[in-house]
Phi, psi and omega in degrees: 000322177296323179298318180295321179294318179295321179297319179295320179295317180299321180296318180296320179295321179297317179297319180297318180295319180296312179298319180298313184292322186269357181298137178288346179273123180297129180223138176211152179236127180244134186239140174082172182294331183274356179060059177287133181281113177262321182224140174199113181281175186297323180300324180286315181296330176296323178295319182287342185075030182243170177265197183281354186270025183276344184296134180092347180275156177281129183302318184293324182281322183291324186236067179294336182292346180272358181289317183297319177292347177104006181296319182300313182293324180293316180299315181298320181293320178296316181294317185285322186260345179071022180249127181294155180225131178243139183224114185261140174048046178283131178280134177225126177266115184240150177275119177235117181054049178062022181228128181284120181237161184259126178231160177231133182226154166260109183262145170228123172252110184244124180287144178250128184251148172272186183296338179274000180083009181270139180286125179246346180194174179229127177267125183247117174242152181214146176237124180284109179247024181301314182296321179295315180296315180297320178298316180296318179298321178296321178296316179298315179298319179298317178295321179295318178296318178297316180295319178298318178298317179298316180293319180297323179274001183056038180264147170243159180240151178219148182215119183242145172247101184298328184285316181272350181055052175243156182223136175235114181237142173277175185298322182294320179297317179301314183299313183293331183268008172100357183264166173270160185297327182269006179288140173271122186276118175261144186302321183287345182260011187301326184258019186302320186252018175282138180305134183306327182286343182255349189299312183293322179296321179293318179300318180297318180296322179294315180297325176293322178294327179286352178273120182303334181299331182276003184063014175078006183289143185217122183205114185205152176243127180221174177248147172243155183236165177269189183299334182269359180090004179274150181303133178247305181219152158264127182234150178248113180261128180219131182189197182205149176259141180246143189239153173272187183295340179267013179062031177259137180292124180247346179206140180222106188225157178175198183237160175228136184231139176281115179242024182301311181298320180298315180295314180297321177297319178296319178297317177296322178297318178296321177298318181296317179296317178298320179298316180295319180293328183272347182295152182281351181268158175274120181245129181224146177233141181211176178277176182291342177273003176094003179280134182283130178246345179201140169223152181276173184295328179301323180297320178302318183287309185293321186265000177068037181275130186269333185208165178295321179301320180292332184281328186277091182210171178304138184300330182298334181284352176281341186263162176300149186303321185286353180252008182298316180298322180296322178296312185287323189260344182237305188290305182301313178299321180296317180293316182294324185270314187255351174093352180196160172201141176216150180167179182270132179222185178229119171280162180248127176289124188297330185264312185266343183079004180300138174276121185252114180292131180221156171253115189256135172242104181260144179208158181267145177253122181252148177295126182293341182273310184251353177077006181277146179296137178234352179176180178229154179217161179213148174234123185238131178259126178294119184271357182299313177298324181293318179293322177296319179296324179295321176296319177296323178297321178296320177296319179298316178297323177296319178297315179298320183292336179262006178291150179276351179264159175289129177226131178220156175235143178212165177278181184296336180279355178092010178277119186287133180244344183206139172223132182285175185299315180298321179295320178297318181292319182299317186260002178070035178277121186251308184293155182298326182246012183295336181285344185283086179206172181289146185297340178294334180284352178275349185254159173292149183305324182291349183266354186293322177298321179296321178297316184285316190268340185235305187297303184298315179300317180294319180300313183288334181275315186253352179083000183200145172219140177224143177166180180270143181206162181255115173277164181243128177288127187296329186266313187261345183077006181299140174279124183246110179288132179223157168254112187246154173230122177244133183223155175279143176255125186255146175292131185293337183266307185274338183077008181266147179294138180232000179178187180232151172229138181231139175232131183224135178256127179294120183266359184300314179295319181295319179296319178296319179295319179297319179296317179296321179295317178298317178297320180294318179297320179296317179296317180298319179297318178297320180293312182294326178292332179277351182290138177285348179260144177286132175243142184212160177221148177224152179273185185294341179266001178089008179279129178293128181247348181200138165224146181277176186295335181301315179297318179298319179294321180296309192269335184076010179266136181302152183305310185292335180285348178273347185291160182067239178253013184294337182299332185297337182289344180280345183276155172299144187302322182288347179260348188296312184298313181298314182294320181293316180294321178297319180296315180294322179295314179293325178298313180294329180273353181056044183239172179301137184249132176209132179204149176250147179201173180244145175232156174262111183293166183303327181276005176095351181282137178273129182234142175273137180228153170238123178255135177231155178208137178256131178294143182244146181226148176272186184296335179274004179081014181270138180293129183244352179136205183234149163237127186212183182220161177224124187243137173284114184249024179300322180268031186298319184299313179299317181295320182294323178298315179296320180295319180299318178300312181292327178295323178298317177297318181295320180298321176298318179295323180295319179298319176296321180298319180295324179296317182289317184292344178297337180267355184291144179276001179242163178281129177241146179209161176228161180216152177287175181292339177274003177095357182280123179290132183232006180203139170227142179277180186295329179299321178291320178300317179294322183292316183276338184070035181212164179289158184299319181293328177291321179295317181299327182280336188226019185297330182296329180290340180280347178280140181305135182307325182289340183257350192296313183299315180296322180295313181296317181298318180295321181292315178299320179298316181296316181297319184284334185249354181066019177275166177295137177264132177209133182201142174256135179202167176265130186240132184276129180268186184294339177269011178068024176259139178268135178225143182287136179223157173244124179246135177227147178213144179236144177280137175268116191244132174234126180053040176078007182238135180287126178258324186202157171250134177240129184221164177231154172234115186240138175299127181297327181297312179295319180298317181296320181295316180295316181296321178298318179295319180296315181295322179296319180296327181274001178085007179273075187295316183296316178294323179297320178298319179297319179293318179295324176296321176299320179296320178296320179297320179297318177302316181297314180295321180298317181293330186266342182302317180300320181291322181296322181280336183259072181295339182297336177296323179291313183297329181267000178077021183256015178288126187272145177231136177243094187275138175217166172275130178208157178285118188296308182297323181296318178296317180296320181297317179299316182296316181296318180296321177298317182289331179299328180290343183271351182227132177266335186276316187269141176255123180267110184265124181263119178239075187262143167240156186306132179236339179082199182259149176229163179252102185198179176277109186298316182293322179294318178299316178298324178298317180296314179300317179301316181297315183294318182289316179296325174297317180299320178294315185295322185264013174228064185291339185254007174236171187229017184232129172236129182248126178247119181248144170228149174202163177244130188205126175052054177059032176221147166259135186237133178239134176229133177246115185248128173239172182235043186264222190283339180074179183233133176303149184302321183280358180251351187299322184286350185257352186294340180267007178279153180294130177067009180277133176226164178300129183274168178088204186295332187294337180294337177277340181275326185239102185289163178148163182265350181080025181253339188302307182292326178298311181296318180299315181295323179292322177300314182295319179300315183288346173269006179083016183251197181213154181224143180209172181219140170240131185207147172234123183301129180089349183240345177124176183224153173231110177263133183228152167216156181231139177237143181291152181234136174270106186301325187289312185274340183282000000 
């Protein structure tokens, strides 16, 4: 039985040894202080890199490599202190197949005690966790790489659970979405910092992602704001929703990326593109072979390009045909080799083929990274405006050169570079370069201090100086007084001064005129002071500004005490109120003033006086005051008796005069001293077809409305000043036809007093013919030609008056035309020159280009031109320039008459050619007329096969134009 028990024990030990040896868990037993190895299974010896013969060896000697990691000290400590030691994931470098490899183990050193509690050995177990550690390290590394990738891409991550309404955001996501890193993200606050304008769009995108039909895809760009509502980031959210079997979203995760810089760059790019598109230059980009890949919008407009397809073609096709070789053989090689080329070329208009002058700057585009060429680009400036400006500059210089004033240009140092013709003549400059000297040499020596101390400092500080100075004549040394203005000329681009310009008016004539005026005023004063009648003047407010010495002698009141209202003190007190009120009433009414009053003469005698005054007006028709006289009428009775006697004699003479004038072939008339016409002879009665008394009452109505104001003004002036009356006007006869007449009248004076006015009205046509014959007889051929031309003009007007009044001829198509071949510009020039004589204020500027001959009615064309120019004069009362242009274009001759007057409202332009249409409102009272001129002119042009139009801006002026067809072969 004992044998069986021993056998059983032996069997158990064998099984234990087998299990121990084959166990995958490394196990070893160390005994004694020296740590003798008693047991070590294969798993342990494999860790040590030893064989099965380790039993009985000392641990410290067998495994010296474990001393450095600290195993030796740990074993000794466990044995000595009896305290177990655990070591997790300890790294151990072991030799495997002669190669040192890295392993990780969980070690346990457990002390073994005997019954007395004394440690007799240490049990060592180990678990190989190398794969676990390496796997974990790989996971960590993978996470680090992922995190690094996210950080490198500036990405944040977010993970939402829609069902539980929880959110997991990383720090980057929090920052981009407006939160702080330590903020706790609540589901309801997810959109707290989304821009208000983007919030609804983002909600819609989320709801679409939660719809299974969309496969859960989510991709949107929104803005986030800070606590103050200002833009913080542009972010790109991209993710996906995940669904359960019931198609319910259970997870919503993705990334967020900061694209602020990208968006801002795109915005800047758009601004740059917009800038390029809006620039006035043609901008093109192309490949290195010269093919165009982009042009800006300006190019489409300037070159007439209709589509992008049409634009993308070889660059050489953009240029004029004759410059193709230059592009291929000079420009492209220069850009490819040297990186740039610039110069003047000609682009080709894609639709019309027009050659467009441009200044092109071509350059090569290199890759900023490797410096290799990647394309070519060009910027071209349209030179047409510049060339037009140069032409305008030439015109300006021509205008300056023809100015009557001295004009010079100099640099900032004062060295003169240009003097116009008038300036050369004024200063006696003869040589071509004689003007090239310092401006100080243009002045008299005594003026140099003024130039240095006053002119130059003011000029440099304020940019301008004006004043009187003495120029020096280059040949004679004569001092020439001028009023000059010197100003700085500034660069249009930099705004910096680049030179000086001077304009000077010769004052010699003005000084002489002033002296003559002063002498005249002195003479006038002497004359008026010597007058036995009081003479006086008042301003527009009724203040006396002048009385002659006679009044001072009469009243004994000092001259200065009579000024203003002081004169009233010379009147008797009981007459002052009446005389003063009468004066103020007439002043306010702007009418002739007359009042009688008494004064106490210096010697104490009371004298009766009558004061009269005529209202005065300036050239603009503005009331300026009175000029009047005051007469002592104390001896009035005696004077009136004498006058009555003489009037009886005069009446007898008048009756004889009326008898004689009845046979006269011209119209004769007389008028009272107040200007009222009181007699017409039989010739006038026959012309008007009315009695003399009827004519006297209504003769003014027979004058053409356009001439009436001038006629009345001339007559009033003659009556008020006793000067000869003369006026030309159109007078309506008994058949209602207007004919041009010349009226003249002379005052009949007895003893220095006008008793009567005697006048004639003569047909201008008859007058012109007689005058022409007289001048021819006297050998005055040039004057005779002018008179005969006037006669021709009268004939033309006479022939057309009937047509102008009979508009029905136009409406019925019975307007007659007499066509001939004539030189168009020559006819216009004659008409313009004739009209220039009719106006002193306006200058008619002829800007003609060759037009050749046309086949048309010469008189009708002249009639149209006359109408347009007289209208331009009439409707531009406050300007003084009328420009007449002619040109030939597309088998037409075109005439344009431009004024700078009142203009026509936009909604009235289409009606100005209507019959009887005139400008409505207040202006119809300012500019007389029947409204037929433009209607008749337009109908004439239409019946000649032409066209008429108008361009106008209210307040800036109008340009009326018409065009007539031209026969190229015969013209």
